XYZ file of C-alpha atoms in Angstrom:
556
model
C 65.123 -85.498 21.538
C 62.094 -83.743 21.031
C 60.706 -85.757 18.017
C 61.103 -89.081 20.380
C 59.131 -86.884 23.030
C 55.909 -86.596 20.243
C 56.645 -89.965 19.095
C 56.150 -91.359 23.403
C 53.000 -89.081 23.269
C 51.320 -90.278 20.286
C 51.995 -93.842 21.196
C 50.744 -94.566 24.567
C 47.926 -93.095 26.901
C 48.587 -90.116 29.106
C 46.054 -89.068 31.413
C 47.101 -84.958 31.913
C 44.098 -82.532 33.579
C 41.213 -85.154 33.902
C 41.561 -86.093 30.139
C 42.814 -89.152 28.486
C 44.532 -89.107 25.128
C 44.797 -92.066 23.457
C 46.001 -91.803 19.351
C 45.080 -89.976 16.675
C 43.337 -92.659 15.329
C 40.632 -91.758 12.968
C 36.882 -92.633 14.452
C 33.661 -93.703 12.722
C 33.383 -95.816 9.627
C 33.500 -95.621 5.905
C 31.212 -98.520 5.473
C 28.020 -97.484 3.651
C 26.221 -99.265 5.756
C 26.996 -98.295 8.755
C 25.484 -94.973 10.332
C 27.557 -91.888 10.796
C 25.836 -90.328 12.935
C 25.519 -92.928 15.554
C 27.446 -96.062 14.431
C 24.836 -98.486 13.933
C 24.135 -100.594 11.417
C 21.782 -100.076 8.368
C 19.673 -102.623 6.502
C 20.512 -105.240 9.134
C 18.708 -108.162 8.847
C 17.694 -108.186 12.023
C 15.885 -105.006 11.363
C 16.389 -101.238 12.603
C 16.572 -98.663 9.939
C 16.273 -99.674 6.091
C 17.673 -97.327 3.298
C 18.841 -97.992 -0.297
C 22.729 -97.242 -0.056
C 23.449 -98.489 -3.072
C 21.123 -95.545 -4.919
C 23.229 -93.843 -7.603
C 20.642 -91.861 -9.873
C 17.176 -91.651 -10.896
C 16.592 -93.657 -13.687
C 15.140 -92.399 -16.997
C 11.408 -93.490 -16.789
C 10.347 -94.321 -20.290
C 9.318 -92.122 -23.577
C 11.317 -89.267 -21.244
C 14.507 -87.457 -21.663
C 16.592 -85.924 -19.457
C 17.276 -82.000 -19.345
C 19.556 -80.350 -17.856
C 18.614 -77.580 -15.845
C 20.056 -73.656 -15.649
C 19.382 -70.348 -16.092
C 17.735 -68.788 -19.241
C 16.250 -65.548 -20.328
C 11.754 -66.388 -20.090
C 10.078 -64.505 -22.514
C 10.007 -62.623 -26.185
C 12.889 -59.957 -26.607
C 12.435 -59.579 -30.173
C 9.769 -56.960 -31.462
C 6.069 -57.990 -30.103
C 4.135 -57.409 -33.323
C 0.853 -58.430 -31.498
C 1.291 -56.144 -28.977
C 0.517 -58.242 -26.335
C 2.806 -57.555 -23.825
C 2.342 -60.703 -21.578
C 5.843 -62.917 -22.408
C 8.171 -59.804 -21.303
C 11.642 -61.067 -20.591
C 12.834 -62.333 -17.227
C 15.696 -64.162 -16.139
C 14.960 -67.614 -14.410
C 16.828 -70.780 -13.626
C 15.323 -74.071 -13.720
C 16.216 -77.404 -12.341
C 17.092 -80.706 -13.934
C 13.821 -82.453 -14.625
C 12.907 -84.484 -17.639
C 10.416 -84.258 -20.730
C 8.673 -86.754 -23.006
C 10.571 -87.270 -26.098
C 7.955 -86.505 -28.400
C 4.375 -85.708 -27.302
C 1.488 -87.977 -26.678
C 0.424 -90.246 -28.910
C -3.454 -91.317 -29.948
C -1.940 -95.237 -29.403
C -0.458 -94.079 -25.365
C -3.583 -92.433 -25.422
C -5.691 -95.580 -26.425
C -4.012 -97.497 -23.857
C -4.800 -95.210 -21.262
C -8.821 -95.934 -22.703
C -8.431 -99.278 -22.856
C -7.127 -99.426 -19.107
C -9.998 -97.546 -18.312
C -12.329 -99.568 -19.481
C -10.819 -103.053 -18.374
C -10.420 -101.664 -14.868
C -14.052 -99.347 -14.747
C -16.490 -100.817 -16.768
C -18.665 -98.099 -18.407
C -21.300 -100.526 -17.872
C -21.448 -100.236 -14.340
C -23.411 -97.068 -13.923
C -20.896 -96.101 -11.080
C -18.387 -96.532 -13.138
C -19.568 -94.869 -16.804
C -18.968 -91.131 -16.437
C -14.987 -92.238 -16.102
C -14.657 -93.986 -18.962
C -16.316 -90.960 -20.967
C -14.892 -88.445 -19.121
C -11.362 -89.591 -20.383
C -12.523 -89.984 -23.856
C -11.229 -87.324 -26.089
C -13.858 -84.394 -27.796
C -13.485 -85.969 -31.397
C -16.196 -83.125 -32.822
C -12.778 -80.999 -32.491
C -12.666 -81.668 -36.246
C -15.552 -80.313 -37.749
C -16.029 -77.254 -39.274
C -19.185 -75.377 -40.550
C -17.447 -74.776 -43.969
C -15.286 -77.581 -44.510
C -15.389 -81.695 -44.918
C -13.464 -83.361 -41.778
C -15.457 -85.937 -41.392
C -12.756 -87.941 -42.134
C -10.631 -87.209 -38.675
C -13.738 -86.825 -36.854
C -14.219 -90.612 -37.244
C -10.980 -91.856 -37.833
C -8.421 -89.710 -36.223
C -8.186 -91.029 -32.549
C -8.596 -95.072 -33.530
C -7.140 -96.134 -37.242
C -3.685 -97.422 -37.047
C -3.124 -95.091 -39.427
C -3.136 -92.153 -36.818
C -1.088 -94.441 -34.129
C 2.028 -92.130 -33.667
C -0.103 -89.144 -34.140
C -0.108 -86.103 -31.793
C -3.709 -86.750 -29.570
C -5.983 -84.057 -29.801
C -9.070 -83.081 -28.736
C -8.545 -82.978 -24.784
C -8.200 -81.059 -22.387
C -6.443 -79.608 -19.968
C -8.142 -81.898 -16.928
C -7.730 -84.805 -19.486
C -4.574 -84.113 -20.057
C -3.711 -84.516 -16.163
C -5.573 -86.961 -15.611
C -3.659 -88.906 -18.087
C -0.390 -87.942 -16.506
C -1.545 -89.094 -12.651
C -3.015 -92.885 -14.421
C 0.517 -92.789 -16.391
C 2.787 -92.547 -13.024
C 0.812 -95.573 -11.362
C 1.153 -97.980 -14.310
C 5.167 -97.320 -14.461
C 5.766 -97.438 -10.932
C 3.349 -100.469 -10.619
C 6.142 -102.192 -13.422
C 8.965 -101.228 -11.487
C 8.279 -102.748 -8.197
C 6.996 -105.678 -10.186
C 10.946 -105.565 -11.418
C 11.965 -105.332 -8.046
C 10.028 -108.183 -6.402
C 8.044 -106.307 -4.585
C 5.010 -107.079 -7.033
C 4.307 -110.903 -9.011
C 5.276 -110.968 -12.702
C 1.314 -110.449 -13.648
C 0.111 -108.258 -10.729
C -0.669 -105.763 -13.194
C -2.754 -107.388 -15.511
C -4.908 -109.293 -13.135
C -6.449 -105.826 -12.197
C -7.186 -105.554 -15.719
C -9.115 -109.162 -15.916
C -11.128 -108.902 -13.279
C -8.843 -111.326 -11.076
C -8.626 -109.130 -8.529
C -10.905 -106.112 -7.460
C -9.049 -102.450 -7.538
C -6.028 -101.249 -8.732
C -2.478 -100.097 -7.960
C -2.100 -96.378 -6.996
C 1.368 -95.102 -6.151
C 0.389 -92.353 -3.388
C -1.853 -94.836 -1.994
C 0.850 -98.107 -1.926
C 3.527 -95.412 0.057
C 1.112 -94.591 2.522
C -1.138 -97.370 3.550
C 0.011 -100.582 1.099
C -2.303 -102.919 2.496
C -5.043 -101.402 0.957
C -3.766 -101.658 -2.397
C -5.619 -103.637 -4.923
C -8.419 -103.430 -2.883
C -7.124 -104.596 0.598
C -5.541 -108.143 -1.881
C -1.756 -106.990 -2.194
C -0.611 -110.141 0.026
C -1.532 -112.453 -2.902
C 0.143 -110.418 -5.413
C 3.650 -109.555 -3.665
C 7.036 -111.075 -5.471
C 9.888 -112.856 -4.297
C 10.779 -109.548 -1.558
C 8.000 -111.247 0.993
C 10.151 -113.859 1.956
C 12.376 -110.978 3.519
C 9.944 -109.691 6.038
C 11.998 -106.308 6.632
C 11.445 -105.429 3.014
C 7.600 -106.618 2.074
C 6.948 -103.272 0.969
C 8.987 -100.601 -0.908
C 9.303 -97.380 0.224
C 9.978 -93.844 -0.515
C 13.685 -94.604 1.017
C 13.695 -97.556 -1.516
C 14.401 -94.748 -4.071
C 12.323 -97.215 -6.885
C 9.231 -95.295 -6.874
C 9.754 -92.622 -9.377
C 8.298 -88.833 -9.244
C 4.744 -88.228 -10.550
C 4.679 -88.006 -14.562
C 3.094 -84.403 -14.950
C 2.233 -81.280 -17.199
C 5.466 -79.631 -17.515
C 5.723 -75.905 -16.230
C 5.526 -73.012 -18.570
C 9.008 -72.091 -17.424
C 10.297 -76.014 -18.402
C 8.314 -76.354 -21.403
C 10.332 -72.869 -22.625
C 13.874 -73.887 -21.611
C 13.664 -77.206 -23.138
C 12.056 -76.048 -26.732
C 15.263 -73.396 -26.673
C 17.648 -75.947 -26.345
C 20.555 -73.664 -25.326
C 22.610 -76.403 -24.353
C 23.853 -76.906 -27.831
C 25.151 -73.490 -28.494
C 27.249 -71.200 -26.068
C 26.219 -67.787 -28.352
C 25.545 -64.979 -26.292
C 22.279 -64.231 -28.021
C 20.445 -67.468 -27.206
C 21.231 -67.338 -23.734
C 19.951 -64.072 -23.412
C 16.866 -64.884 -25.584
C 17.802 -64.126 -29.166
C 16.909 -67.713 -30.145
C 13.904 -67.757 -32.621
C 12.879 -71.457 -33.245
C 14.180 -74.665 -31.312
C 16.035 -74.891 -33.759
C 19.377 -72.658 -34.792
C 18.970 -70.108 -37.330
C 16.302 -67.323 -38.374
C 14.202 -69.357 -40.945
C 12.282 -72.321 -40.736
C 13.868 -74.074 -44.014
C 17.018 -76.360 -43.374
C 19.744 -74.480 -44.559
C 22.073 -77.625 -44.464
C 23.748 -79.429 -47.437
C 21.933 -82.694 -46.664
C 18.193 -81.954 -47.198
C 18.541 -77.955 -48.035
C 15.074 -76.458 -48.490
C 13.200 -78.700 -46.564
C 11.042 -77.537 -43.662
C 12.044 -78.074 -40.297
C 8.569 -78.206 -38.616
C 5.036 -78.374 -39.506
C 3.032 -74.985 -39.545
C 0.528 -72.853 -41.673
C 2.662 -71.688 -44.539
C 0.106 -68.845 -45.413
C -3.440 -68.486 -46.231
C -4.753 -71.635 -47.464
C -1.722 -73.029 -47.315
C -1.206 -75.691 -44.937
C 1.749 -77.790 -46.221
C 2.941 -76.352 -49.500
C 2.973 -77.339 -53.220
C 2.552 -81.237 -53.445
C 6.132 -82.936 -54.755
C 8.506 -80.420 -54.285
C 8.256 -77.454 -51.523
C 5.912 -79.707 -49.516
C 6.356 -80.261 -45.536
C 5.007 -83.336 -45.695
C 2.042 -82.999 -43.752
C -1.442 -80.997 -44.226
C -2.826 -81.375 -40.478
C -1.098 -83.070 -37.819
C 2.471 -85.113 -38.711
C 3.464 -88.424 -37.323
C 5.856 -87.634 -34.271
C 9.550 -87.889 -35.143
C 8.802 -86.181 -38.817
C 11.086 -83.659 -38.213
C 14.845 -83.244 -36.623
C 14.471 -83.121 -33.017
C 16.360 -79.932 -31.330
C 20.011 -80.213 -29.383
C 18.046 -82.203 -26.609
C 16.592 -84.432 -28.095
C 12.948 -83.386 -28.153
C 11.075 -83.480 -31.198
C 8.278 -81.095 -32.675
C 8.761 -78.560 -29.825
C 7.785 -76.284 -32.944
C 5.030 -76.930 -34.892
C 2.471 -80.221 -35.278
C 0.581 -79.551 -32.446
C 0.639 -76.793 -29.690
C 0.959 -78.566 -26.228
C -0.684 -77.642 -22.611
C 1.556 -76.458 -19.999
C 1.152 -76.105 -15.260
C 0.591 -73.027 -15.428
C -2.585 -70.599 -14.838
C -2.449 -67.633 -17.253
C -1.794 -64.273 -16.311
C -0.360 -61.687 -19.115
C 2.980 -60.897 -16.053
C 5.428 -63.106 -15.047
C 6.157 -62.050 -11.765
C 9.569 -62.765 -11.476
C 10.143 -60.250 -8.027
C 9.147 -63.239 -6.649
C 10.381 -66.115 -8.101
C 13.087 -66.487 -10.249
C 13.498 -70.225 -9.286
C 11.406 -72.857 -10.993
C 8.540 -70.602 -11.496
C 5.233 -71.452 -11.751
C 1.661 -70.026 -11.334
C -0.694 -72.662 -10.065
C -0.180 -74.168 -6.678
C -3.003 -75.353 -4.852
C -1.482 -77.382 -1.642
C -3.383 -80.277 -0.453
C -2.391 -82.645 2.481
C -3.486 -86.458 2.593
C -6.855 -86.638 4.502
C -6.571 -88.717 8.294
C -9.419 -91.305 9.137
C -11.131 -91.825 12.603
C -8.536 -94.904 13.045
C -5.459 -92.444 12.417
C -4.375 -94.032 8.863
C -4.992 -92.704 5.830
C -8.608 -92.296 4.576
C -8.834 -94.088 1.367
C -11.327 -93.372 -1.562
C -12.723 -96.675 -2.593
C -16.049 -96.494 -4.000
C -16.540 -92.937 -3.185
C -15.576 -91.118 -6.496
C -16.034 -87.499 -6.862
C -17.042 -86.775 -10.950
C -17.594 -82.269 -11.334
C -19.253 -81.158 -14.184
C -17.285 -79.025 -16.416
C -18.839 -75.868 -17.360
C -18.913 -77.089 -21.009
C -21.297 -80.115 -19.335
C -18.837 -82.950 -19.038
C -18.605 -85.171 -16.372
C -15.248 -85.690 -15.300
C -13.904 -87.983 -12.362
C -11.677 -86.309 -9.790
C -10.496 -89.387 -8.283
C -10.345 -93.018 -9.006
C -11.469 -95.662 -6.440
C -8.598 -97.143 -3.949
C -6.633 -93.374 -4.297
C -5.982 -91.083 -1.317
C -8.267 -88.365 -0.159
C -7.157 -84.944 -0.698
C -8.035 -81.824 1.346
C -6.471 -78.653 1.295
C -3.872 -77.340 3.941
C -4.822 -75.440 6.956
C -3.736 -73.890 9.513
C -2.032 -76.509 11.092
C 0.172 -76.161 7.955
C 0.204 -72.088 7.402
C 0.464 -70.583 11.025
C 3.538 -68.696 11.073
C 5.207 -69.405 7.907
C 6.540 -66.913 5.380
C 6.895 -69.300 2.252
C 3.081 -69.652 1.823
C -0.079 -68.833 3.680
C -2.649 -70.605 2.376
C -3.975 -73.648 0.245
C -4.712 -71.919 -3.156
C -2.170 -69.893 -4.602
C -3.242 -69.706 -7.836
C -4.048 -65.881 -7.752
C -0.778 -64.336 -5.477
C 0.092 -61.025 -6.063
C -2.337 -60.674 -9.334
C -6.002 -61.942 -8.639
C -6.519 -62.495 -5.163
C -7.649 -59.935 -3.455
C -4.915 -58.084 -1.804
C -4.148 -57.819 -5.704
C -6.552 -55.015 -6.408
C -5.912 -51.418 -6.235
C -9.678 -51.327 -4.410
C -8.404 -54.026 -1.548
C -8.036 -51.086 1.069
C -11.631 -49.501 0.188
C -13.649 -52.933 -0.196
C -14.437 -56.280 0.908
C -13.515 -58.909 -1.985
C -18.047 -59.138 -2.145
C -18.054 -55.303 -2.336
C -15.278 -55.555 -5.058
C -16.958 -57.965 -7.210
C -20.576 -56.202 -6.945
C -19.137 -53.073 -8.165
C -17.155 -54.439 -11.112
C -13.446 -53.353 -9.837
C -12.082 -56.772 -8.954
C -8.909 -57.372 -10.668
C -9.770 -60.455 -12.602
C -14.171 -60.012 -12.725
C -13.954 -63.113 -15.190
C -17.785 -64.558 -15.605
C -19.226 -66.790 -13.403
C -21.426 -69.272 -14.864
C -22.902 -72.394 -13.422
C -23.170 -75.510 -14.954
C -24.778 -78.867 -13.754
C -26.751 -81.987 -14.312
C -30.128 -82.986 -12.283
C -30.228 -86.516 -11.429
C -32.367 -87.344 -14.636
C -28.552 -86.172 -16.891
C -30.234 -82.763 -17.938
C -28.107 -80.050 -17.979
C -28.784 -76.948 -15.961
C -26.944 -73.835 -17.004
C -26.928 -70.684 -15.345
C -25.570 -68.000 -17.077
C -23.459 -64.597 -15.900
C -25.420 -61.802 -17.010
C -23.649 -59.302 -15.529
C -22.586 -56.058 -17.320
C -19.746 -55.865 -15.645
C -17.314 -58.433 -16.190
C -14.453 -56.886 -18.106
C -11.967 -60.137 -18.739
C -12.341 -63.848 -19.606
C -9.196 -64.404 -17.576
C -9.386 -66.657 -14.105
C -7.484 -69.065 -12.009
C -8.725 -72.005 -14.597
C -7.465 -70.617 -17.808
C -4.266 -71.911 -18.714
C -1.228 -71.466 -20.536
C -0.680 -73.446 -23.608
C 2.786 -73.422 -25.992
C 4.197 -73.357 -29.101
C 2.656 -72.937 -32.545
C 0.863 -75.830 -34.611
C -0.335 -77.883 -37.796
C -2.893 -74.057 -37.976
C -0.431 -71.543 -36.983
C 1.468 -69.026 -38.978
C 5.353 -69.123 -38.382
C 5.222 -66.418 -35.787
C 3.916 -68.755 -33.310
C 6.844 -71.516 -33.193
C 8.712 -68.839 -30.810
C 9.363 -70.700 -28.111
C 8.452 -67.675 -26.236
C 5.024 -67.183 -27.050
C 1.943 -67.896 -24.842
C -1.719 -68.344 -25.530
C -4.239 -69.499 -22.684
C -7.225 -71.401 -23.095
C -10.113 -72.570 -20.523
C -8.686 -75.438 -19.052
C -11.885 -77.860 -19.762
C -11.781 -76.666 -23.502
C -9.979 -78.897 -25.867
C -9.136 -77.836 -29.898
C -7.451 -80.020 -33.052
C -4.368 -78.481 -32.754
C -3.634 -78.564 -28.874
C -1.631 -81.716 -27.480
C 0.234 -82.107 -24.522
C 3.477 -84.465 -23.382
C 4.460 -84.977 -19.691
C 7.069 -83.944 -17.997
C 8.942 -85.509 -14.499
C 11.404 -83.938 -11.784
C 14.211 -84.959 -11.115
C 15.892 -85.782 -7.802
C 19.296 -85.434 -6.690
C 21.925 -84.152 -8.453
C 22.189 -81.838 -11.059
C 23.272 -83.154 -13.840
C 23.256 -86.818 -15.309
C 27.020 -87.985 -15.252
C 28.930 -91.535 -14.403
C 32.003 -89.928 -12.865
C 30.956 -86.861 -10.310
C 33.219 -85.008 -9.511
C 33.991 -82.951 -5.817
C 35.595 -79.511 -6.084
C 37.697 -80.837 -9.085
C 38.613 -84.154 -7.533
C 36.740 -87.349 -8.398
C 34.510 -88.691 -6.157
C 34.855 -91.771 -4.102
């Protein structure tokens, strides 16, 4: 009787206290396309809210690999025999992101030149310092007691250097690279898409249409892509006039290509994910590689060197035909075995620019997350009309304080300008634009912050980091005007643009291919045996799998 009394209830309507029950039937949708949060429909054609539903992962853009992120142990725990005490251990965790397979090349490099120069014409006396500001400091080579004439002339253009390491730039170059990298893949991709013709990205480079493609700019005001001529250069999406113009929701614009963080760059030449010993997680891992010596101690190619390093004094590659690492300065990429990720010559070859500023502590009481010294947070500047303000002909070059020009933007990107207070007021997270000297620099670093303003500090020597301050420029006429720091009291060459760069090279000893060790250079100086490869984020989830899996179960 009473299970025909639940069976009456659950089958018709009875209205009991103001309240109507109905079923039990289950409400909403499972369609992907339709909202669950208010039931309506998404990517209708007849318009509303658009959204790729069908997104499943970020792709892998090319020359990267993907890494898996997690937590590691930063820093040397084996004995520091240089007594520099700036890579003590610390325990971190880093997210998924992805890293070049091997690093730059003088041919990526070359196309990055020749893009340059289609696109800017060094002839055009607006256009000249950006085409030489890109060009790599080939006098790296020489050398007041030695014949390397050779490179100087040949290193950066013969074929026969193609899948060479680049060297001779800097830091800035080395970014700059990264930024003109992320346009020209994401510019390929929408062209995939349809949302760009099959040769919108070579017409910039003939001259058949004025400007170029910049991915910040195309998100936030397309139209004035290509200089204000995107209509004529749209694919087969313009017929649908919801979807003329991808968007960040489109998930086909990919993450900026970048430097990788001193924290990444570490994690990924360790390689932990190919061994579950104790002792590499919690640091005891010498070289990328496994083991405690730098020969392979396999069967298959026992004896060989696994990397290519400064054997000893005056020896650069060992004796010719038998103990040799095949190469005497830089090797072509790929020379050697990469490590369990995948990456190759994440020891030795060249060393490689990393994010971060230097500073000899890690301060890991406040991040242990993705850390990284170097934020400076800018916001995209807003016009008169309310859009974005757009940089066409109005390029900013800076003089480096070694006298090269350098440009800071490229014509048809986005202005920049730091956050304010519009951004800041209240928040705990961060409190202003540059960040670059928190907790060890600024000025509520010193020990003298309480006694002194930061203009008292630096007159009386005590700041923190009293680094010298010299001023470089050029008159209108080209000349150089330098102004040097003659003060006798700067006590440190360390400041917020010195950075970090990693790993040992083609002129370093063994000791250096430690994952774990750090040097720092000025960021606008550049050296024969510093490269650099890029690095991307990655967004969503964690790791890079087919079948995900919820709390044990698959997913749907």
């Amino acid at each position: 009787m009473k299970k025909q009394f639940i069976k009456v209830v659950l089958s018709f309507a009875v209205i009991a206290g103001g309240f109507t029950v109905t079923s039990c039937k289950k409400s909403g949708s499972t369609s992907k396309n339709v909202s669950r949060a208010t039931g309506w429909k998404i990517n209708a054609k007849e318009g509303g809210f658009q959204f790729n539903t069908d997104f499943k992962e970020q792709e892998t853009a090319p020359g990267l690999v993907f890494i898996e992120g997690g937590t590691f142990t930063k820093g040397k725990v084996q004995d520091d025999v240089m007594h520099d005490w700036n890579n003590t251990p610390t325990a971190q965790h880093v997210q998924s992101f992805y890293m070049d397979e091997t690093e730059v090349t003088n041919v990526m490099y070359l196309e990055y030149l020749d893009y340059l120069k289609s696109v800017y014409p060094p002839e055009n006396p607006k256009y000249t310092n950006i085409y030489k500001g890109a060009l790599p400091d080939t006098l790296v080579w020489r050398n007041r007691l030695g014949f390397n004439e050779t490179m100087t002339n040949n290193y950066l253009r013969h074929p026969a250097y193609a899948e060479y390491p680049v060297v001779g730039v800097n830091w800035v170059q080395a970014t700059q690279f990264a930024e003109w990298r992320t346009d020209r893949v994401n510019e390929i991709m929408l062209e995939r898409e349809g949302y760009l013709s099959e040769d919108a990205k070579y017409q910039a480079v003939t001259g058949e249409v004025q400007g170029t493609f910049s991915t910040e700019a195309y998100l936030n005001r397309p139209e004035s892509v290509y200089n204000g001529q995107i209509d004529s250069l749209q694919g087969k999406k313009k017929k649908d006039s919801v979807n003329t113009y991808a968007k960040r929701s489109s998930g086909i614009i990919i993450p900026e290509y970048r430097l990788p963080t001193e924290t990444e760059w570490e994690y990924a030449a360790q390689a932990n994910q190919g061994t579950r010993e104790y002792n590499n997680y919690r640091g005891r891992k010498k070289y990328p590689w496994e083991g405690d010596y730098t020969r392979n101690g396999q069967r298959v190619g026992r004896g060989d060197q696994l990397a290519n390093f400064k054997q000893g004094k005056g020896d650069y590659g060992g004796i010719a035909g038998w103990s040799d690492d095949g190469a005497d300065i830089t090797a072509q990429v790929m020379s050697y075995k990469p490590n369990d990720l995948g990456l190759y010559d994440m020891a030795g070859n060249v060393a490689e620019w990393v994010a971060d500023v230097y500073r000899p502590i890690v301060d890991d009481e406040v991040s242990d997350f993705n850390y990284y010294r170097g934020n400076i947070y800018m916001k995209t500047a807003i016009g008169e009309d309310g859009k974005v303000n757009i940089l066409r002909d109005s390029i900013v070059y800076d003089t480096l304080p070694n006298g090269k020009i350098v440009a800071m933007n490229l014509p048809g990107e986005i202005k920049m300008v730091p956050v304010d207070e519009n951004e800041t007021y209240l928040r705990t997270n961060f409190s202003s634009s540059d960040n670059r000297g928190y907790r060890d620099g600024d000025p509520g670093s010193s020990r003298f912050f309480d006694r002194f303003s930061d203009e008292e500090q630096e007159e009386e020597g005590k700041k923190m980091y009293n680094s010298p301050k010299h001023k470089v420029e050029r008159d209108s006429a080209g000349n150089l005007i330098r102004q040097y720091d003659k003060s006798n009291n700067r006590t440190t060459l360390i400041n917020d643009e010195v950075r970090v760069y990693k790993g040992g090279s083609w002129r370093d000893r063994a000791y250096w291919l430690d994952p774990a060790q750090r040097r720092y250079l000025p960021q606008y100086m550049a050296t024969d045996y510093i490269g650099f490869r890029c690095a991307m984020s990655r967004v969503g989830s964690k790791s890079k799998t087919k079948n995900k899996t919820v709390r044990g179960k698959k997913a749907k």
